[in-house]
Amino acid sequence: MIDPLITKLESYTRLSEEEKEFLNRSPSQFRDYQPNETIAFQGGYPTESCVIVKGFACRFKILPDGRQQILALHIPGDFCDLHSFSLKKLDHAISAVGPCSVARVPHEKLQQASDLFPNLSRAFMWNLATDAAIAREWMVSMGRRSAREQLSHLLCELLYRLKPMGLAENDAYEFPITQANLGDATGLSTVHVNRTLQELRGEGLITLRGKLLAILNLQRLKEVAGFDPGYLYLPAAPNG
Amino acid sequence: MIDPLITKLESYTRLSEEEKEFLNRSPSQFRDYQPNETIAFQGGYPTESCVIVKGFACRFKILPDGRQQILALHIPGDFCDLHSFSLKKLDHAISAVGPCSVARVPHEKLQQASDLFPNLSRAFMWNLATDAAIAREWMVSMGRRSAREQLSHLLCELLYRLKPMGLAENDAYEFPITQANLGDATGLSTVHVNRTLQELRGEGLITLRGKLLAILNLQRLKEVAGFDPGYLYLPAAPNG
DNA sequence: CGAGGTCTTGAAGACGATCAACAAACGTGG
DNA sequence: CCACGTTTGTTGATCGTCTTCAAGACCTCG
């Protein structure tokens, strides 16, 4: 079952029973991944696209000398490489961040969906477009925000994305992302991520115990980050 | 006439006479812009998407305190805000970089094109996907490359994008982009862009006279940048 | 209980930012 | 065609954020 995807798409447009049925039947495979396990290889030619069903995944590029950059963090409901349908060759890898369940949808099914259900086709385009919008905001973060702003911004973003999926309660959510991951996502060093998070904790803005991240003062964290959720194109503000 | 767009799309797929005809008839407006003039406003609800016909444009976000980040540089043939079709509200601005001519295509025309010509629809998707691929590489640059690598990389990218459009000769091309622009594109300060470019010039890798950028030693510049054009999804390597 | 991953800490240094001032190039109008 | 104002490019000095390296503490899980 790929309920999270349906939940997400329905935040954009109402889906008919037929459409849901079609989506539910479309995955050719379901699989669980260990933290850090590769879901799709950089340079590969996938014939399926991946829906995250449970847990977190990330897309990243790795340079010849080992430096790596995370391009996107994906949560349940995300169709994370829809573009491989148009581009064929994958210019980045996808891997699990923490334990993660993935459904694979063959490209033929996507083609059929587009042919049969214009509404689904639009929903896929919207998924693609919101992914790109998030990427744009990350660019702003990497280019123009300080470490402090950038990390706060990312934590706010995750809250706003997880909430409509029912994965955040009281401004807290499961957080399997390591500080090394955060470094690769933000373009910072692990050490500096650590110190910056300590700063945020010291100010009583967040806590990070075990794998649970809690935002203690969302209002102030948003101010620190300069966070405006508009770019997420959420249907309505989460009631928080 | 929007020949550059046709040239670009044809590098991906052959277009029928009908399809070309349709494209040529679709713009509702042609307009010239002065350097730095706004083509589309951040926060606006455009009903048309823009094709760059001549010159350069950029998409950028501006933060409340004035910091700004360029998200993409667009050259002739680029359909630069196709995503506004799905997203309605524009989360960034578009403006001219140097003098620039723009054709505007109403969203209805895009809708019609999708309905009538599946091939065009795919070409639009491909355009969207390659734009996103370029954005991904920029993220790697901003997060993980040094100023030197990043600027070299950008200059290589522009060469590889301009060449198939017939806008680069002998590894040289028109370059209306200011150093302040480069700073906003890379996330660096203008001063540091200046010094880094001087370094590249000092090593005999490039020259920048007037508005003409010449790459004197592409091989070495690519090595400095760690440039691999794969992410551009070009049909074939430019013959340089 | 041990092992590997993750987090934390300190010290030193590099890369790039900032500020300020000036030079050069450009375009515009007189 | 020159004068002028504005934009763009250049330079120097100083400062700060973030990186790097290295080591040790903590934690989790088999």
XYZ file of C-alpha atoms (C1' of nucleotides) in Angstrom:
540
model
C 0.000 0.000 0.000
C 1.241 3.434 -0.836
C -1.136 5.401 1.317
C 1.356 8.106 2.156
C 1.641 9.010 -1.515
C -2.110 9.186 -1.825
C -2.314 11.355 1.272
C 0.265 13.686 -0.188
C -1.269 13.942 -3.634
C -4.685 14.490 -2.122
C -3.376 17.520 -0.327
C -3.097 18.928 -3.829
C -6.110 17.471 -5.617
C -8.954 15.134 -4.913
C -8.333 11.662 -6.334
C -11.113 9.435 -7.605
C -11.490 5.857 -6.380
C -10.241 4.653 -9.736
C -7.161 6.794 -9.490
C -6.376 5.592 -5.998
C -6.965 2.045 -7.059
C -4.585 2.522 -9.951
C -1.909 3.990 -7.700
C -2.291 1.204 -5.198
C -1.829 -1.405 -7.874
C 1.086 0.260 -9.594
C 4.093 -0.642 -7.423
C 6.051 -3.607 -8.754
C 7.987 -4.001 -5.525
C 8.109 -3.064 -1.868
C 11.349 -3.194 0.010
C 12.923 -2.193 3.309
C 16.320 -0.585 3.509
C 18.864 -0.294 6.294
C 20.218 3.106 7.297
C 22.672 4.264 4.686
C 21.792 1.538 2.232
C 21.658 2.564 -1.409
C 18.204 2.643 -2.963
C 19.293 3.754 -6.432
C 22.739 4.231 -7.906
C 24.236 7.380 -9.331
C 24.745 6.803 -13.053
C 22.167 4.053 -13.219
C 19.271 3.765 -15.661
C 16.264 3.100 -13.446
C 13.086 1.769 -15.001
C 11.109 2.530 -11.884
C 10.610 5.526 -9.649
C 10.629 5.320 -5.864
C 7.940 6.275 -3.406
C 9.019 6.578 0.204
C 6.486 4.735 2.322
C 8.159 4.844 5.725
C 11.242 6.525 7.125
C 13.545 9.011 5.462
C 15.612 8.867 2.304
C 17.948 11.307 0.639
C 19.204 12.056 -2.815
C 22.849 13.032 -3.081
C 25.756 13.452 -5.409
C 29.214 12.236 -4.644
C 32.345 13.788 -6.135
C 35.373 11.764 -7.227
C 37.309 12.806 -4.105
C 34.547 11.682 -1.756
C 32.916 14.996 -0.936
C 29.207 14.594 -1.046
C 26.179 16.835 -1.158
C 22.660 15.887 -0.202
C 20.213 17.381 -2.698
C 16.972 16.511 -1.005
C 15.560 14.821 2.057
C 12.519 12.692 1.411
C 9.779 11.742 3.792
C 6.886 9.303 3.486
C 4.670 10.152 0.543
C 7.488 11.608 -1.544
C 7.911 10.401 -5.081
C 11.602 10.949 -5.033
C 12.878 10.381 -8.550
C 9.985 11.122 -10.817
C 12.418 12.975 -13.055
C 14.169 9.733 -13.927
C 11.132 9.138 -16.102
C 12.154 12.015 -18.388
C 15.898 11.825 -18.003
C 16.562 8.094 -18.029
C 20.055 8.322 -16.529
C 20.218 9.174 -12.864
C 22.704 11.928 -12.048
C 22.589 11.281 -8.323
C 22.181 8.442 -5.866
C 19.291 7.751 -3.520
C 19.847 6.187 -0.178
C 18.114 5.456 3.083
C 18.534 7.756 6.074
C 17.580 5.592 8.980
C 15.416 2.524 8.280
C 13.202 3.106 5.296
C 10.509 1.395 3.224
C 10.236 2.034 -0.476
C 7.684 1.208 -3.143
C 8.903 1.090 -6.727
C 6.617 2.186 -9.532
C 7.573 1.133 -13.071
C 7.834 3.940 -15.565
C 5.278 2.202 -17.761
C 2.753 2.610 -14.982
C 3.522 6.292 -14.849
C 3.006 6.476 -18.574
C -0.318 4.661 -18.281
C -1.390 6.892 -15.437
C -0.668 9.945 -17.553
C -2.595 8.526 -20.471
C -5.610 7.394 -18.461
C -5.860 10.009 -15.735
C -4.999 13.593 -16.638
C -5.639 14.477 -13.054
C -2.930 12.094 -11.873
C -0.625 13.440 -14.511
C -1.102 16.924 -13.133
C -0.541 15.652 -9.618
C 2.798 14.157 -10.692
C 3.777 17.442 -12.298
C 2.866 19.194 -9.088
C 4.990 16.735 -7.111
C 7.903 17.454 -9.428
C 7.344 21.180 -9.143
C 7.187 21.268 -5.348
C 10.366 19.208 -5.155
C 12.036 21.793 -7.340
C 10.654 24.578 -5.162
C 12.203 22.991 -2.094
C 15.480 22.655 -3.943
C 15.366 26.369 -4.734
C 14.933 27.250 -1.095
C 17.872 25.007 -0.221
C 19.946 26.945 -2.713
C 19.083 30.154 -0.915
C 20.058 28.499 2.356
C 23.365 27.249 1.063
C 24.295 30.432 -0.706
C 23.034 33.120 1.587
C 22.124 31.844 5.017
C 24.455 31.359 7.976
C 24.872 27.918 9.506
C 22.490 28.922 12.267
C 19.823 30.174 9.923
C 20.253 27.269 7.577
C 19.903 24.542 10.184
C 16.948 26.242 11.836
C 15.361 26.604 8.438
C 15.789 22.939 7.659
C 14.239 21.893 10.973
C 11.267 24.170 10.331
C 10.866 22.822 6.823
C 10.809 19.239 8.024
C 8.167 20.065 10.600
C 5.964 21.705 8.012
C 6.370 18.819 5.616
C 5.849 16.085 8.180
C 2.829 17.593 9.862
C 0.337 17.144 7.012
C 1.516 13.544 6.744
C 0.600 12.999 10.373
C 4.215 12.468 11.338
C 4.681 15.326 13.752
C 2.988 15.900 17.079
C 3.411 18.974 19.224
C 6.188 20.313 17.027
C 8.196 17.131 17.511
C 9.111 14.415 15.066
C 11.261 11.360 14.593
C 14.695 12.375 13.473
C 16.953 9.601 12.155
C 19.238 12.110 10.437
C 22.817 12.121 11.707
C 24.872 15.264 12.115
C 27.081 14.049 9.288
C 23.960 13.895 7.125
C 23.046 17.411 8.160
C 26.518 18.523 7.171
C 26.145 16.978 3.738
C 22.720 18.538 3.342
C 23.796 22.024 4.334
C 27.308 22.085 2.937
C 28.761 22.467 6.423
C 31.262 20.333 8.300
C 29.981 17.834 10.843
C 31.789 19.673 13.599
C 30.159 22.935 12.779
C 26.735 21.324 12.583
C 27.315 19.930 16.041
C 28.266 23.297 17.492
C 25.426 25.091 15.818
C 22.879 22.580 17.086
C 24.298 22.948 20.554
C 23.763 26.654 20.269
C 20.125 26.151 19.300
C 19.650 23.733 22.155
C 21.379 26.084 24.550
C 18.892 28.777 23.666
C 16.018 26.466 24.415
C 14.818 26.388 20.808
C 15.051 22.647 20.267
C 15.891 19.390 21.974
C 17.305 16.318 20.329
C 17.033 13.241 22.480
C 17.656 9.897 20.925
C 15.948 10.011 17.585
C 13.329 12.546 18.541
C 13.614 16.152 17.609
C 11.389 18.583 19.457
C 10.981 22.204 18.574
C 10.375 23.974 21.841
C 9.781 27.412 20.489
C 8.626 27.288 16.894
C 7.913 30.977 16.745
C 11.448 31.925 17.652
C 13.020 29.187 15.564
C 11.168 30.519 12.554
C 12.454 33.979 13.307
C 16.007 32.748 13.614
C 15.648 30.919 10.310
C 13.687 33.593 8.524
C 11.320 30.774 7.690
C 8.306 31.419 5.479
C 6.521 28.204 4.468
C 5.118 29.651 1.247
C 7.636 27.797 -0.901
C 6.278 24.453 0.279
C 2.962 25.154 -1.451
C 1.055 23.488 1.348
C -2.716 23.482 1.013
C -3.171 25.196 4.367
C -0.935 26.099 7.257
C -0.511 23.192 9.670
C -2.495 23.922 12.769
C 0.560 24.569 14.910
C 9.696 33.681 -33.637
C 10.933 31.437 -30.938
C 13.531 29.567 -32.938
C 15.929 29.159 -30.027
C 13.315 27.176 -28.112
C 12.740 24.959 -31.118
C 16.469 24.448 -31.527
C 16.741 23.454 -27.908
C 13.783 21.095 -27.861
C 14.973 19.496 -31.079
C 18.220 18.589 -29.407
C 16.029 16.288 -27.359
C 13.421 15.101 -29.829
C 12.481 15.661 -33.414
C 9.517 18.040 -33.774
C 6.971 17.767 -36.549
C 6.119 20.763 -38.725
C 2.784 20.986 -36.951
C 4.444 21.076 -33.570
C 6.877 23.778 -34.649
C 4.041 25.727 -36.172
C 2.119 25.471 -32.933
C 5.074 26.656 -30.904
C 5.711 29.552 -33.219
C 2.132 30.711 -32.909
C 1.866 30.289 -29.182
C 3.563 33.397 -27.779
C 1.127 36.111 -26.825
C 3.837 38.707 -26.520
C 7.453 39.523 -27.338
C 9.326 42.059 -25.330
C 12.807 43.446 -24.777
C 14.196 44.081 -21.323
C 16.983 46.292 -20.071
C 19.749 44.828 -17.934
C 18.427 44.196 -14.463
C 14.821 44.827 -15.422
C 12.268 42.534 -13.818
C 10.613 40.051 -16.146
C 8.387 38.402 -13.542
C 7.779 39.251 -9.920
C 8.394 37.103 -6.878
C 5.013 36.324 -5.364
C 3.129 36.972 -8.585
C 0.597 34.699 -10.266
C 1.779 34.516 -13.855
C -0.596 33.250 -16.519
C 2.230 32.875 -18.994
C 5.633 31.237 -19.033
C 8.719 32.928 -20.449
C 11.001 31.779 -23.217
C 14.337 33.555 -23.480
C 14.870 34.453 -27.106
C 17.992 36.579 -26.869
C 20.411 37.490 -24.097
C 20.556 36.160 -20.559
C 18.040 36.098 -17.745
C 18.164 34.808 -14.209
C 15.781 33.530 -11.614
C 16.462 34.599 -8.061
C 15.022 34.881 -4.591
C 15.440 37.904 -2.435
C 15.342 37.789 1.361
C 13.706 40.469 3.510
C 17.104 41.926 4.427
C 18.185 42.238 0.818
C 20.430 39.231 0.467
C 19.705 37.551 -2.796
C 20.446 34.236 -4.413
C 20.376 33.506 -8.104
C 18.772 30.114 -8.672
C 19.391 29.730 -12.372
C 20.925 31.485 -15.319
C 18.930 31.234 -18.505
C 20.152 31.483 -22.065
C 18.281 31.690 -25.368
C 16.000 28.717 -25.847
C 15.321 28.259 -22.147
C 11.734 27.966 -20.999
C 12.481 29.514 -17.691
C 9.356 29.203 -15.563
C 7.507 26.243 -16.915
C 6.871 25.224 -13.321
C 4.618 28.245 -12.821
C 2.124 26.233 -14.834
C 1.807 23.701 -12.011
C 2.472 25.943 -9.067
C 0.569 29.099 -9.969
C 2.330 31.346 -7.485
C 5.909 32.241 -8.327
C 8.300 31.790 -5.402
C 11.098 33.697 -7.089
C 11.631 36.609 -9.455
C 12.932 36.553 -12.998
C 15.013 39.357 -14.347
C 17.186 40.289 -17.269
C 20.958 39.959 -17.057
C 22.160 42.238 -19.790
C 19.736 43.155 -22.577
C 17.282 40.366 -23.142
C 14.340 39.429 -25.357
C 11.521 37.331 -24.001
C 8.548 35.558 -25.532
C 5.588 34.869 -23.281
C 3.532 31.732 -23.762
C 0.102 31.622 -22.116
C -0.507 28.637 -19.883
C -3.550 27.743 -21.961
C -1.277 27.230 -24.922
C 0.865 24.903 -22.854
C -2.258 23.020 -21.882
C -3.332 22.767 -25.512
C 0.118 21.653 -26.553
C 0.011 18.891 -23.966
C -3.427 17.798 -25.127
C -2.655 17.873 -28.830
C 0.987 16.851 -28.985
C 2.194 14.241 -26.508
C 5.623 14.656 -27.969
C 5.678 18.342 -27.048
C 4.405 17.478 -23.637
C 7.345 15.155 -23.150
C 9.713 17.820 -24.430
C 8.385 20.243 -21.820
C 8.866 17.649 -19.122
C 12.406 17.120 -20.338
C 13.011 20.867 -20.227
C 11.744 20.930 -16.655
C 13.879 17.940 -15.735
C 17.117 19.307 -17.183
C 16.554 22.597 -15.402
C 16.247 20.664 -12.175
C 19.393 18.709 -13.013
C 21.330 21.936 -13.437
C 19.963 23.156 -10.135
C 21.215 19.981 -8.483
C 24.705 20.529 -9.790
C 24.608 24.100 -8.528
C 23.747 22.741 -5.096
C 26.848 20.593 -5.199
C 28.849 23.649 -6.202
C 27.470 25.803 -3.441
C 27.754 23.196 -0.760
C 30.949 21.414 -1.575
C 33.095 23.274 -4.076
C 35.591 26.038 -3.349
C 35.121 29.456 -4.929
C 37.731 28.561 -7.525
C 36.096 25.285 -8.445
C 32.649 26.758 -8.396
C 33.369 29.659 -10.714
C 35.336 27.483 -13.125
C 32.469 25.038 -13.086
C 29.952 27.711 -13.918
C 32.018 28.999 -16.823
C 32.342 25.487 -18.199
C 28.628 24.898 -17.813
C 27.748 28.029 -19.724
C 30.082 27.059 -22.548
C 28.506 23.637 -22.833
C 25.007 25.076 -22.773
C 25.688 27.883 -25.232
C 27.578 25.843 -27.774
C 24.648 23.744 -29.030
C 22.666 26.964 -29.390
C 25.344 28.342 -31.684
C 26.280 31.021 -29.172
C 29.869 30.064 -28.504
C 32.781 30.065 -30.897
C 36.259 28.832 -30.092
C 35.427 28.387 -26.440
C 34.376 32.034 -26.180
C 30.995 33.590 -25.607
C 29.231 36.819 -24.845
C 29.196 37.421 -21.136
C 26.887 40.158 -19.845
C 26.997 38.776 -16.307
C 28.456 41.137 -13.719
C 30.677 40.031 -10.882
C 27.890 40.967 -8.493
C 25.651 38.575 -10.429
C 28.267 35.876 -10.165
C 28.393 36.475 -6.438
C 24.653 36.070 -6.149
C 24.763 32.937 -8.265
C 27.545 31.278 -6.326
C 26.791 32.516 -2.831
C 30.097 34.398 -2.709
C 30.821 38.071 -2.136
C 31.515 40.274 -5.126
C 35.009 40.942 -3.865
C 35.855 37.306 -3.632
C 34.458 36.636 -7.095
C 36.726 39.357 -8.388
C 39.824 37.895 -6.775
C 39.030 34.385 -7.853
C 38.495 35.436 -11.454
C 41.791 37.289 -11.360
C 43.442 34.107 -10.220
C 41.948 32.188 -13.144
C 43.036 34.896 -15.548
C 46.489 35.000 -14.000
C 46.876 31.308 -14.709
C 45.953 31.845 -18.328
C 42.751 29.829 -18.081
C 40.366 32.555 -19.181
C 40.204 36.136 -20.387
C 37.349 38.531 -19.824
C 37.529 41.561 -22.071
C 34.528 43.792 -22.328
C 31.579 41.482 -22.504
C 33.417 38.579 -24.038
C 34.546 35.629 -22.019
C 37.143 33.380 -23.602
C 38.238 30.079 -22.177
C 41.881 29.741 -23.167
C 42.460 26.284 -21.822
C 39.225 24.350 -21.540
C 40.957 21.129 -20.626
C 42.608 22.631 -17.582
C 39.588 24.689 -16.616
C 37.537 21.512 -16.556
C 40.130 19.865 -14.360
C 40.134 22.803 -11.968
C 36.336 22.665 -11.815
C 36.024 18.917 -11.743
C 33.562 19.464 -14.567
C 31.711 16.536 -16.086
C 28.964 17.623 -18.505
C 26.864 14.524 -17.974
C 24.360 16.367 -15.807
C 23.437 18.653 -18.701
C 21.970 15.715 -20.612
C 23.250 17.089 -23.894
C 22.551 14.980 -26.952
C 26.235 14.807 -27.890
C 29.417 16.435 -26.674
C 29.964 19.817 -28.314
C 32.708 19.498 -30.875
C 35.262 21.426 -28.831
C 30.769 -6.974 26.671
C 32.901 -5.283 22.760
C 32.771 -2.797 18.341
C 31.426 0.591 15.283
C 29.034 4.474 14.546
C 27.796 8.970 16.382
C 28.467 12.898 19.097
C 31.471 16.188 21.498
C 35.459 19.031 22.505
C 39.780 21.799 21.721
C 43.181 24.189 19.070
C 44.862 26.185 14.920
C 44.309 27.959 10.604
C 42.126 28.864 6.002
C 38.833 30.702 3.211
C 35.937 33.982 2.334
C 33.259 38.255 4.250
C 33.149 42.977 5.182
C 34.321 47.744 4.908
C 36.097 51.426 2.534
C 38.096 53.746 -1.088
C 39.455 54.324 -5.719
C 39.871 53.313 -10.832
C 37.896 52.132 -15.012
C 34.219 51.551 -18.185
C 29.903 52.741 -19.851
C 26.068 55.241 -21.418
C 23.573 59.441 -21.685
C 22.704 63.994 -22.637
C 24.456 68.423 -23.545
C 32.570 64.674 -29.063
C 33.288 65.639 -24.523
C 31.518 65.980 -19.659
C 29.342 63.788 -16.313
C 27.147 60.437 -13.363
C 26.486 55.727 -12.556
C 27.633 51.188 -12.697
C 31.203 47.856 -12.606
C 35.652 46.300 -11.457
C 39.867 46.484 -8.420
C 42.679 46.836 -4.232
C 44.053 46.678 0.755
C 43.269 45.685 5.521
C 40.914 43.399 9.020
C 37.810 40.242 10.866
C 34.827 36.190 11.520
C 32.769 31.985 10.254
C 33.621 27.724 9.331
C 37.159 23.904 8.351
C 40.423 20.666 9.565
C 42.684 17.539 12.449
C 42.778 14.862 16.363
C 41.230 12.702 20.303
C 38.047 11.153 23.566
C 33.130 10.199 25.338
C 28.891 8.229 24.478
C 25.632 5.209 22.731
C 23.453 1.395 20.517
C 23.144 -3.115 19.154
C 24.477 -7.517 18.151
